[in-house]
């Protein structure tokens, strides 16, 4: 393989964040929660394959359109200045083409489910496209991200159970709250750079109340997960998982008390394990 081709391949891997799968996991865990709850602990293999593949593809698509939206910003932010569009390794239109191609492949997968899930997928694609541009117009882009990252939940319920129930929307609400919390931690890493270039975020909106706001959002998410357990009739293992998740939230808040950039980023990454322990609790509940 010649050096130029290798550079291009690595650039596309960086553009789609396949080398940094944290975002994929943060969408995957809620999707698996929904499939397991909708399927009574035994989701269809076809739906598992469709949704797991779809999560990877749509997260990659979201990263591509995000970097297109931030093409004139990333070079001024410490954490993102080495991204391929900021360096000019990949052209702007190539990122848009990749976004469209990945969305079309994902749509082909959704066509293997049912009509109602197909209808829901259009809203999911719209949210994925809209999120990167929101930071220019609102201090609440994390809410739009939460809506986008949570949209696989109603899609999974519709594909697996053929209906949307109160459990669906409770799980959606919990995940949205959790997403805003962890993405605020993520935004705290870039806050100084964002203030300089005029990019908006909940980290800037909350200002000195940021840690309190994150803890409040985490607490509300945790209480909503309890309501999910009550509505779904889940047992001991699920609530043990929630206890572990709650302890993880306490650790995150403690670790970012000085608002150190590295600590905030580490706390953000730690949310992968929050999603994992909740899934383990749901999985063990149905054994």
PDB file of C-alpha atoms in Angstrom:
ATOM      1  CA  UNK A   1       0.000   0.000   0.000  1.00  0.00           C
ATOM      2  CA  UNK A   2       1.510   3.351  -1.037  1.00  0.00           C
ATOM      3  CA  UNK A   3       1.844   6.160   1.485  1.00  0.00           C
ATOM      4  CA  UNK A   4      -0.773   8.452  -0.104  1.00  0.00           C
ATOM      5  CA  UNK A   5      -3.467   5.745  -0.039  1.00  0.00           C
ATOM      6  CA  UNK A   6      -2.612   4.837   3.533  1.00  0.00           C
ATOM      7  CA  UNK A   7      -2.919   8.508   4.525  1.00  0.00           C
ATOM      8  CA  UNK A   8      -6.365   8.733   2.875  1.00  0.00           C
ATOM      9  CA  UNK A   9      -7.620   5.573   4.582  1.00  0.00           C
ATOM     10  CA  UNK A  10      -6.421   6.778   7.977  1.00  0.00           C
ATOM     11  CA  UNK A  11      -8.045  10.152   7.315  1.00  0.00           C
ATOM     12  CA  UNK A  12     -11.424   8.526   6.597  1.00  0.00           C
ATOM     13  CA  UNK A  13     -11.090   6.386   9.714  1.00  0.00           C
ATOM     14  CA  UNK A  14     -10.468   9.577  11.692  1.00  0.00           C
ATOM     15  CA  UNK A  15     -13.382  11.360   9.977  1.00  0.00           C
ATOM     16  CA  UNK A  16     -15.813   8.586  10.919  1.00  0.00           C
ATOM     17  CA  UNK A  17     -14.189   8.132  14.369  1.00  0.00           C
ATOM     18  CA  UNK A  18     -13.878   4.383  13.857  1.00  0.00           C
ATOM     19  CA  UNK A  19     -10.644   4.733  15.806  1.00  0.00           C
ATOM     20  CA  UNK A  20     -12.563   6.350  18.691  1.00  0.00           C
ATOM     21  CA  UNK A  21     -15.655   4.205  19.270  1.00  0.00           C
ATOM     22  CA  UNK A  22     -16.910   5.911  22.451  1.00  0.00           C
ATOM     23  CA  UNK A  23     -19.724   7.643  20.551  1.00  0.00           C
ATOM     24  CA  UNK A  24     -20.768   4.352  18.990  1.00  0.00           C
ATOM     25  CA  UNK A  25     -20.987   2.701  22.407  1.00  0.00           C
ATOM     26  CA  UNK A  26     -22.995   5.610  23.829  1.00  0.00           C
ATOM     27  CA  UNK A  27     -25.616   5.045  21.112  1.00  0.00           C
ATOM     28  CA  UNK A  28     -25.335   1.256  21.149  1.00  0.00           C
ATOM     29  CA  UNK A  29     -26.100   0.679  24.839  1.00  0.00           C
ATOM     30  CA  UNK A  30     -29.499   2.467  24.788  1.00  0.00           C
ATOM     31  CA  UNK A  31     -30.340   0.640  21.562  1.00  0.00           C
ATOM     32  CA  UNK A  32     -29.639  -2.685  23.231  1.00  0.00           C
ATOM     33  CA  UNK A  33     -31.669  -1.654  26.314  1.00  0.00           C
ATOM     34  CA  UNK A  34     -34.618  -0.961  24.034  1.00  0.00           C
ATOM     35  CA  UNK A  35     -34.293  -4.165  22.010  1.00  0.00           C
ATOM     36  CA  UNK A  36     -34.074  -6.321  25.146  1.00  0.00           C
ATOM     37  CA  UNK A  37     -37.031  -4.630  26.831  1.00  0.00           C
ATOM     38  CA  UNK A  38     -39.150  -4.639  23.671  1.00  0.00           C
ATOM     39  CA  UNK A  39     -38.279  -8.273  22.978  1.00  0.00           C
ATOM     40  CA  UNK A  40     -38.858  -9.469  26.550  1.00  0.00           C
ATOM     41  CA  UNK A  41     -35.220 -10.478  26.861  1.00  0.00           C
ATOM     42  CA  UNK A  42     -35.103 -12.292  23.523  1.00  0.00           C
ATOM     43  CA  UNK A  43     -34.858  -9.804  20.617  1.00  0.00           C
ATOM     44  CA  UNK A  44     -34.814 -11.098  17.064  1.00  0.00           C
ATOM     45  CA  UNK A  45     -31.351 -11.811  15.699  1.00  0.00           C
ATOM     46  CA  UNK A  46     -32.248  -9.904  12.534  1.00  0.00           C
ATOM     47  CA  UNK A  47     -33.087  -6.782  14.523  1.00  0.00           C
ATOM     48  CA  UNK A  48     -29.898  -7.095  16.547  1.00  0.00           C
ATOM     49  CA  UNK A  49     -27.817  -7.228  13.366  1.00  0.00           C
ATOM     50  CA  UNK A  50     -29.753  -4.391  11.726  1.00  0.00           C
ATOM     51  CA  UNK A  51     -29.548  -2.056  14.695  1.00  0.00           C
ATOM     52  CA  UNK A  52     -25.952  -2.770  15.697  1.00  0.00           C
ATOM     53  CA  UNK A  53     -24.807  -2.174  12.110  1.00  0.00           C
ATOM     54  CA  UNK A  54     -27.058   0.867  11.854  1.00  0.00           C
ATOM     55  CA  UNK A  55     -25.599   2.381  15.018  1.00  0.00           C
ATOM     56  CA  UNK A  56     -22.059   2.094  13.641  1.00  0.00           C
ATOM     57  CA  UNK A  57     -23.046   3.534  10.256  1.00  0.00           C
ATOM     58  CA  UNK A  58     -25.140   6.427  11.575  1.00  0.00           C
ATOM     59  CA  UNK A  59     -22.600   7.404  14.215  1.00  0.00           C
ATOM     60  CA  UNK A  60     -19.988   7.528  11.451  1.00  0.00           C
ATOM     61  CA  UNK A  61     -22.360   9.563   9.276  1.00  0.00           C
ATOM     62  CA  UNK A  62     -22.967  11.961  12.147  1.00  0.00           C
ATOM     63  CA  UNK A  63     -19.231  12.459  12.643  1.00  0.00           C
ATOM     64  CA  UNK A  64     -18.758  13.198   8.933  1.00  0.00           C
ATOM     65  CA  UNK A  65     -21.460  15.887   8.835  1.00  0.00           C
ATOM     66  CA  UNK A  66     -20.242  17.239  12.183  1.00  0.00           C
ATOM     67  CA  UNK A  67     -16.763  17.813  10.793  1.00  0.00           C
ATOM     68  CA  UNK A  68     -18.268  19.432   7.684  1.00  0.00           C
ATOM     69  CA  UNK A  69     -20.271  21.804   9.881  1.00  0.00           C
ATOM     70  CA  UNK A  70     -17.169  22.571  11.976  1.00  0.00           C
ATOM     71  CA  UNK A  71     -14.764  22.825   9.048  1.00  0.00           C
ATOM     72  CA  UNK A  72     -13.953  26.472   9.825  1.00  0.00           C
ATOM     73  CA  UNK A  73     -13.929  25.943  13.602  1.00  0.00           C
ATOM     74  CA  UNK A  74     -11.942  22.782  14.321  1.00  0.00           C
ATOM     75  CA  UNK A  75      -8.609  24.347  13.445  1.00  0.00           C
ATOM     76  CA  UNK A  76      -9.054  26.838  16.290  1.00  0.00           C
ATOM     77  CA  UNK A  77      -9.880  24.253  18.966  1.00  0.00           C
ATOM     78  CA  UNK A  78      -7.050  22.450  20.726  1.00  0.00           C
ATOM     79  CA  UNK A  79      -8.804  19.065  20.797  1.00  0.00           C
ATOM     80  CA  UNK A  80      -9.918  19.093  17.129  1.00  0.00           C
ATOM     81  CA  UNK A  81      -7.212  20.931  15.213  1.00  0.00           C
ATOM     82  CA  UNK A  82      -5.779  17.685  13.813  1.00  0.00           C
ATOM     83  CA  UNK A  83      -9.041  16.450  12.272  1.00  0.00           C
ATOM     84  CA  UNK A  84      -8.766  15.597   8.542  1.00  0.00           C
ATOM     85  CA  UNK A  85     -11.013  18.405   7.271  1.00  0.00           C
ATOM     86  CA  UNK A  86      -9.197  20.962   9.425  1.00  0.00           C
ATOM     87  CA  UNK A  87      -5.889  19.751   7.950  1.00  0.00           C
ATOM     88  CA  UNK A  88      -7.275  19.661   4.397  1.00  0.00           C
ATOM     89  CA  UNK A  89      -6.564  15.954   3.905  1.00  0.00           C
ATOM     90  CA  UNK A  90     -10.231  15.351   3.034  1.00  0.00           C
ATOM     91  CA  UNK A  91     -12.241  17.924   1.078  1.00  0.00           C
ATOM     92  CA  UNK A  92     -15.483  19.361   2.388  1.00  0.00           C
ATOM     93  CA  UNK A  93     -17.710  17.851  -0.304  1.00  0.00           C
ATOM     94  CA  UNK A  94     -16.240  14.408   0.352  1.00  0.00           C
ATOM     95  CA  UNK A  95     -17.524  14.526   3.930  1.00  0.00           C
ATOM     96  CA  UNK A  96     -21.034  15.411   2.677  1.00  0.00           C
ATOM     97  CA  UNK A  97     -20.956  12.584   0.128  1.00  0.00           C
ATOM     98  CA  UNK A  98     -19.861  10.142   2.806  1.00  0.00           C
ATOM     99  CA  UNK A  99     -22.707  11.307   5.079  1.00  0.00           C
ATOM    100  CA  UNK A 100     -25.260  10.703   2.322  1.00  0.00           C
ATOM    101  CA  UNK A 101     -23.842   7.286   1.387  1.00  0.00           C
ATOM    102  CA  UNK A 102     -23.805   6.065   4.996  1.00  0.00           C
ATOM    103  CA  UNK A 103     -27.372   7.327   5.529  1.00  0.00           C
ATOM    104  CA  UNK A 104     -28.547   5.501   2.410  1.00  0.00           C
ATOM    105  CA  UNK A 105     -26.932   2.235   3.531  1.00  0.00           C
ATOM    106  CA  UNK A 106     -28.543   2.665   6.961  1.00  0.00           C
ATOM    107  CA  UNK A 107     -31.899   3.332   5.293  1.00  0.00           C
ATOM    108  CA  UNK A 108     -31.536   0.118   3.295  1.00  0.00           C
ATOM    109  CA  UNK A 109     -31.133  -1.723   6.604  1.00  0.00           C
ATOM    110  CA  UNK A 110     -34.243  -0.072   8.062  1.00  0.00           C
ATOM    111  CA  UNK A 111     -36.238  -1.216   5.024  1.00  0.00           C
ATOM    112  CA  UNK A 112     -35.778  -4.750   6.381  1.00  0.00           C
ATOM    113  CA  UNK A 113     -37.907  -3.909   9.444  1.00  0.00           C
ATOM    114  CA  UNK A 114     -41.446  -2.511   9.110  1.00  0.00           C
ATOM    115  CA  UNK A 115     -43.174   0.545   7.680  1.00  0.00           C
ATOM    116  CA  UNK A 116     -43.556   2.363  11.001  1.00  0.00           C
ATOM    117  CA  UNK A 117     -39.839   2.000  11.774  1.00  0.00           C
ATOM    118  CA  UNK A 118     -39.030   3.321   8.303  1.00  0.00           C
ATOM    119  CA  UNK A 119     -41.143   6.415   9.017  1.00  0.00           C
ATOM    120  CA  UNK A 120     -39.332   6.952  12.326  1.00  0.00           C
ATOM    121  CA  UNK A 121     -35.960   6.707  10.588  1.00  0.00           C
ATOM    122  CA  UNK A 122     -36.552   9.972   8.705  1.00  0.00           C
ATOM    123  CA  UNK A 123     -36.723  11.875  11.997  1.00  0.00           C
ATOM    124  CA  UNK A 124     -33.535  10.155  13.137  1.00  0.00           C
ATOM    125  CA  UNK A 125     -31.676  11.206   9.981  1.00  0.00           C
ATOM    126  CA  UNK A 126     -32.955  14.789  10.346  1.00  0.00           C
ATOM    127  CA  UNK A 127     -31.724  14.954  13.943  1.00  0.00           C
ATOM    128  CA  UNK A 128     -28.317  13.554  12.974  1.00  0.00           C
ATOM    129  CA  UNK A 129     -27.987  16.199  10.262  1.00  0.00           C
ATOM    130  CA  UNK A 130     -29.271  19.108  12.367  1.00  0.00           C
ATOM    131  CA  UNK A 131     -27.228  18.609  15.533  1.00  0.00           C
ATOM    132  CA  UNK A 132     -23.814  19.858  14.313  1.00  0.00           C
ATOM    133  CA  UNK A 133     -25.301  23.190  13.221  1.00  0.00           C
ATOM    134  CA  UNK A 134     -27.176  23.872  16.466  1.00  0.00           C
ATOM    135  CA  UNK A 135     -24.124  25.133  18.353  1.00  0.00           C
ATOM    136  CA  UNK A 136     -24.264  28.267  16.209  1.00  0.00           C
ATOM    137  CA  UNK A 137     -27.846  29.134  17.139  1.00  0.00           C
ATOM    138  CA  UNK A 138     -28.553  27.810  20.626  1.00  0.00           C
ATOM    139  CA  UNK A 139     -26.809  27.143  23.917  1.00  0.00           C
ATOM    140  CA  UNK A 140     -28.621  23.789  23.996  1.00  0.00           C
ATOM    141  CA  UNK A 141     -27.034  21.746  21.182  1.00  0.00           C
ATOM    142  CA  UNK A 142     -26.576  18.944  23.724  1.00  0.00           C
ATOM    143  CA  UNK A 143     -30.375  18.605  23.889  1.00  0.00           C
ATOM    144  CA  UNK A 144     -30.509  18.063  20.124  1.00  0.00           C
ATOM    145  CA  UNK A 145     -27.686  15.527  20.437  1.00  0.00           C
ATOM    146  CA  UNK A 146     -29.656  13.801  23.195  1.00  0.00           C
ATOM    147  CA  UNK A 147     -32.697  13.608  20.925  1.00  0.00           C
ATOM    148  CA  UNK A 148     -30.554  12.184  18.116  1.00  0.00           C
ATOM    149  CA  UNK A 149     -28.658   9.694  20.296  1.00  0.00           C
ATOM    150  CA  UNK A 150     -31.952   8.513  21.824  1.00  0.00           C
ATOM    151  CA  UNK A 151     -33.909   8.088  18.600  1.00  0.00           C
ATOM    152  CA  UNK A 152     -32.809   4.486  18.191  1.00  0.00           C
ATOM    153  CA  UNK A 153     -34.971   3.696  21.250  1.00  0.00           C
ATOM    154  CA  UNK A 154     -38.394   4.289  19.638  1.00  0.00           C
ATOM    155  CA  UNK A 155     -37.098   2.757  16.406  1.00  0.00           C
ATOM    156  CA  UNK A 156     -35.991  -0.388  18.259  1.00  0.00           C
ATOM    157  CA  UNK A 157     -39.315  -0.682  20.091  1.00  0.00           C
ATOM    158  CA  UNK A 158     -41.265  -0.253  16.868  1.00  0.00           C
ATOM    159  CA  UNK A 159     -39.130  -2.791  14.998  1.00  0.00           C
ATOM    160  CA  UNK A 160     -39.159  -5.360  17.794  1.00  0.00           C
ATOM    161  CA  UNK A 161     -42.579  -4.925  19.453  1.00  0.00           C
ATOM    162  CA  UNK A 162     -44.514  -3.098  16.749  1.00  0.00           C
ATOM    163  CA  UNK A 163     -45.619  -0.331  19.138  1.00  0.00           C
ATOM    164  CA  UNK A 164     -44.428   2.581  21.250  1.00  0.00           C
ATOM    165  CA  UNK A 165     -45.356   2.297  24.918  1.00  0.00           C
ATOM    166  CA  UNK A 166     -44.915   4.407  28.044  1.00  0.00           C
ATOM    167  CA  UNK A 167     -41.720   2.429  28.690  1.00  0.00           C
ATOM    168  CA  UNK A 168     -40.410   3.591  25.309  1.00  0.00           C
ATOM    169  CA  UNK A 169     -40.794   7.249  26.172  1.00  0.00           C
ATOM    170  CA  UNK A 170     -39.543   6.886  29.737  1.00  0.00           C
ATOM    171  CA  UNK A 171     -36.406   5.204  28.407  1.00  0.00           C
ATOM    172  CA  UNK A 172     -36.106   7.908  25.742  1.00  0.00           C
ATOM    173  CA  UNK A 173     -36.402  10.659  28.373  1.00  0.00           C
ATOM    174  CA  UNK A 174     -33.846   9.015  30.668  1.00  0.00           C
ATOM    175  CA  UNK A 175     -31.387   8.648  27.824  1.00  0.00           C
ATOM    176  CA  UNK A 176     -31.887  12.232  26.662  1.00  0.00           C
ATOM    177  CA  UNK A 177     -31.179  13.532  30.184  1.00  0.00           C
ATOM    178  CA  UNK A 178     -28.124  11.296  30.500  1.00  0.00           C
ATOM    179  CA  UNK A 179     -26.810  12.403  27.100  1.00  0.00           C
ATOM    180  CA  UNK A 180     -27.116  16.092  27.966  1.00  0.00           C
ATOM    181  CA  UNK A 181     -25.238  15.384  31.203  1.00  0.00           C
ATOM    182  CA  UNK A 182     -22.289  13.549  29.662  1.00  0.00           C
ATOM    183  CA  UNK A 183     -22.073  15.832  26.630  1.00  0.00           C
ATOM    184  CA  UNK A 184     -21.938  18.826  28.969  1.00  0.00           C
ATOM    185  CA  UNK A 185     -18.872  17.197  30.535  1.00  0.00           C
ATOM    186  CA  UNK A 186     -17.500  16.840  27.007  1.00  0.00           C
ATOM    187  CA  UNK A 187     -18.280  20.511  26.258  1.00  0.00           C
ATOM    188  CA  UNK A 188     -16.470  21.571  29.440  1.00  0.00           C
ATOM    189  CA  UNK A 189     -13.264  20.308  27.815  1.00  0.00           C
ATOM    190  CA  UNK A 190     -13.634  22.825  24.955  1.00  0.00           C
ATOM    191  CA  UNK A 191     -15.304  25.680  26.847  1.00  0.00           C
ATOM    192  CA  UNK A 192     -12.359  28.117  26.745  1.00  0.00           C
ATOM    193  CA  UNK A 193     -11.870  27.579  23.005  1.00  0.00           C
ATOM    194  CA  UNK A 194     -15.614  27.781  22.315  1.00  0.00           C
ATOM    195  CA  UNK A 195     -15.892  31.105  24.151  1.00  0.00           C
ATOM    196  CA  UNK A 196     -13.131  32.545  21.958  1.00  0.00           C
ATOM    197  CA  UNK A 197     -14.696  31.479  18.656  1.00  0.00           C
ATOM    198  CA  UNK A 198     -18.343  32.037  19.586  1.00  0.00           C
ATOM    199  CA  UNK A 199     -19.564  28.434  19.662  1.00  0.00           C
ATOM    200  CA  UNK A 200     -22.442  27.764  22.081  1.00  0.00           C
ATOM    201  CA  UNK A 201     -22.946  24.857  24.502  1.00  0.00           C
ATOM    202  CA  UNK A 202     -24.609  23.900  27.762  1.00  0.00           C
ATOM    203  CA  UNK A 203     -21.191  24.147  29.431  1.00  0.00           C
ATOM    204  CA  UNK A 204     -21.176  27.856  28.570  1.00  0.00           C
ATOM    205  CA  UNK A 205     -24.860  28.281  29.438  1.00  0.00           C
ATOM    206  CA  UNK A 206     -24.499  26.678  32.874  1.00  0.00           C
ATOM    207  CA  UNK A 207     -21.239  28.567  33.572  1.00  0.00           C
ATOM    208  CA  UNK A 208     -20.263  28.169  37.245  1.00  0.00           C
ATOM    209  CA  UNK A 209     -23.349  26.023  37.866  1.00  0.00           C
ATOM    210  CA  UNK A 210     -22.101  23.434  35.369  1.00  0.00           C
ATOM    211  CA  UNK A 211     -21.252  20.685  37.865  1.00  0.00           C
ATOM    212  CA  UNK A 212     -24.527  21.173  39.730  1.00  0.00           C
ATOM    213  CA  UNK A 213     -26.405  21.042  36.422  1.00  0.00           C
ATOM    214  CA  UNK A 214     -24.650  17.819  35.356  1.00  0.00           C
ATOM    215  CA  UNK A 215     -25.381  16.206  38.732  1.00  0.00           C
ATOM    216  CA  UNK A 216     -29.040  17.266  38.497  1.00  0.00           C
ATOM    217  CA  UNK A 217     -29.391  15.848  34.991  1.00  0.00           C
ATOM    218  CA  UNK A 218     -27.738  12.599  36.084  1.00  0.00           C
ATOM    219  CA  UNK A 219     -30.080  12.388  39.086  1.00  0.00           C
ATOM    220  CA  UNK A 220     -33.156  12.953  36.912  1.00  0.00           C
ATOM    221  CA  UNK A 221     -31.965  10.306  34.448  1.00  0.00           C
ATOM    222  CA  UNK A 222     -31.386   7.864  37.310  1.00  0.00           C
ATOM    223  CA  UNK A 223     -34.885   8.458  38.721  1.00  0.00           C
ATOM    224  CA  UNK A 224     -36.407   7.983  35.273  1.00  0.00           C
ATOM    225  CA  UNK A 225     -34.543   4.678  34.892  1.00  0.00           C
ATOM    226  CA  UNK A 226     -36.198   3.615  38.151  1.00  0.00           C
ATOM    227  CA  UNK A 227     -39.585   4.436  36.607  1.00  0.00           C
ATOM    228  CA  UNK A 228     -38.608   2.312  33.600  1.00  0.00           C
ATOM    229  CA  UNK A 229     -37.901  -0.591  35.944  1.00  0.00           C
ATOM    230  CA  UNK A 230     -41.244  -0.155  37.707  1.00  0.00           C
ATOM    231  CA  UNK A 231     -43.223   0.104  34.457  1.00  0.00           C
ATOM    232  CA  UNK A 232     -41.407  -2.879  32.911  1.00  0.00           C
ATOM    233  CA  UNK A 233     -41.597  -4.985  36.085  1.00  0.00           C
ATOM    234  CA  UNK A 234     -37.844  -5.467  36.208  1.00  0.00           C
ATOM    235  CA  UNK A 235     -36.183  -7.190  39.145  1.00  0.00           C
ATOM    236  CA  UNK A 236     -33.175  -7.120  41.444  1.00  0.00           C
ATOM    237  CA  UNK A 237     -30.407  -7.301  38.845  1.00  0.00           C
ATOM    238  CA  UNK A 238     -31.697  -4.204  37.065  1.00  0.00           C
ATOM    239  CA  UNK A 239     -31.753  -2.155  40.263  1.00  0.00           C
ATOM    240  CA  UNK A 240     -28.292  -3.394  41.224  1.00  0.00           C
ATOM    241  CA  UNK A 241     -27.130  -2.115  37.854  1.00  0.00           C
ATOM    242  CA  UNK A 242     -28.711   1.252  38.622  1.00  0.00           C
ATOM    243  CA  UNK A 243     -26.931   1.359  41.993  1.00  0.00           C
ATOM    244  CA  UNK A 244     -23.606   0.819  40.252  1.00  0.00           C
ATOM    245  CA  UNK A 245     -24.507   3.483  37.665  1.00  0.00           C
ATOM    246  CA  UNK A 246     -25.389   5.893  40.476  1.00  0.00           C
ATOM    247  CA  UNK A 247     -22.021   5.279  42.144  1.00  0.00           C
ATOM    248  CA  UNK A 248     -20.340   5.994  38.808  1.00  0.00           C
ATOM    249  CA  UNK A 249     -22.187   9.305  38.595  1.00  0.00           C
ATOM    250  CA  UNK A 250     -20.920  10.250  42.057  1.00  0.00           C
ATOM    251  CA  UNK A 251     -17.369   9.442  40.958  1.00  0.00           C
ATOM    252  CA  UNK A 252     -17.741  11.567  37.815  1.00  0.00           C
ATOM    253  CA  UNK A 253     -18.968  14.599  39.740  1.00  0.00           C
ATOM    254  CA  UNK A 254     -16.165  14.246  42.288  1.00  0.00           C
ATOM    255  CA  UNK A 255     -13.513  13.832  39.610  1.00  0.00           C
ATOM    256  CA  UNK A 256     -14.465  17.054  37.759  1.00  0.00           C
ATOM    257  CA  UNK A 257     -14.768  19.226  40.865  1.00  0.00           C
ATOM    258  CA  UNK A 258     -11.746  21.302  39.745  1.00  0.00           C
ATOM    259  CA  UNK A 259     -12.958  21.433  36.113  1.00  0.00           C
ATOM    260  CA  UNK A 260      -9.645  20.107  34.807  1.00  0.00           C
ATOM    261  CA  UNK A 261      -9.891  19.414  31.052  1.00  0.00           C
ATOM    262  CA  UNK A 262      -8.416  15.931  31.236  1.00  0.00           C
ATOM    263  CA  UNK A 263     -10.653  15.027  34.191  1.00  0.00           C
ATOM    264  CA  UNK A 264     -13.759  16.225  32.334  1.00  0.00           C
ATOM    265  CA  UNK A 265     -12.837  14.178  29.276  1.00  0.00           C
ATOM    266  CA  UNK A 266     -12.135  11.106  31.404  1.00  0.00           C
ATOM    267  CA  UNK A 267     -15.513  11.502  33.140  1.00  0.00           C
ATOM    268  CA  UNK A 268     -17.194  11.755  29.742  1.00  0.00           C
ATOM    269  CA  UNK A 269     -15.523   8.539  28.559  1.00  0.00           C
ATOM    270  CA  UNK A 270     -16.545   6.821  31.799  1.00  0.00           C
ATOM    271  CA  UNK A 271     -20.193   6.956  30.700  1.00  0.00           C
ATOM    272  CA  UNK A 272     -19.558   3.988  28.431  1.00  0.00           C
ATOM    273  CA  UNK A 273     -19.492   1.866  31.605  1.00  0.00           C
ATOM    274  CA  UNK A 274     -22.705   3.458  32.873  1.00  0.00           C
ATOM    275  CA  UNK A 275     -24.489   2.289  29.729  1.00  0.00           C
ATOM    276  CA  UNK A 276     -22.858  -1.124  30.010  1.00  0.00           C
ATOM    277  CA  UNK A 277     -23.873  -1.829  33.620  1.00  0.00           C
ATOM    278  CA  UNK A 278     -27.476  -0.834  32.907  1.00  0.00           C
ATOM    279  CA  UNK A 279     -27.524  -3.229  29.971  1.00  0.00           C
ATOM    280  CA  UNK A 280     -26.046  -6.015  32.100  1.00  0.00           C
ATOM    281  CA  UNK A 281     -28.803  -5.413  34.654  1.00  0.00           C
ATOM    282  CA  UNK A 282     -31.489  -5.675  31.961  1.00  0.00           C
ATOM    283  CA  UNK A 283     -29.845  -8.730  30.398  1.00  0.00           C
ATOM    284  CA  UNK A 284     -29.563 -10.603  33.698  1.00  0.00           C
ATOM    285  CA  UNK A 285     -33.155  -9.716  34.563  1.00  0.00           C
ATOM    286  CA  UNK A 286     -34.418 -11.906  31.721  1.00  0.00           C
ATOM    287  CA  UNK A 287     -32.233 -14.957  32.384  1.00  0.00           C
TER     288      UNK A 287
END
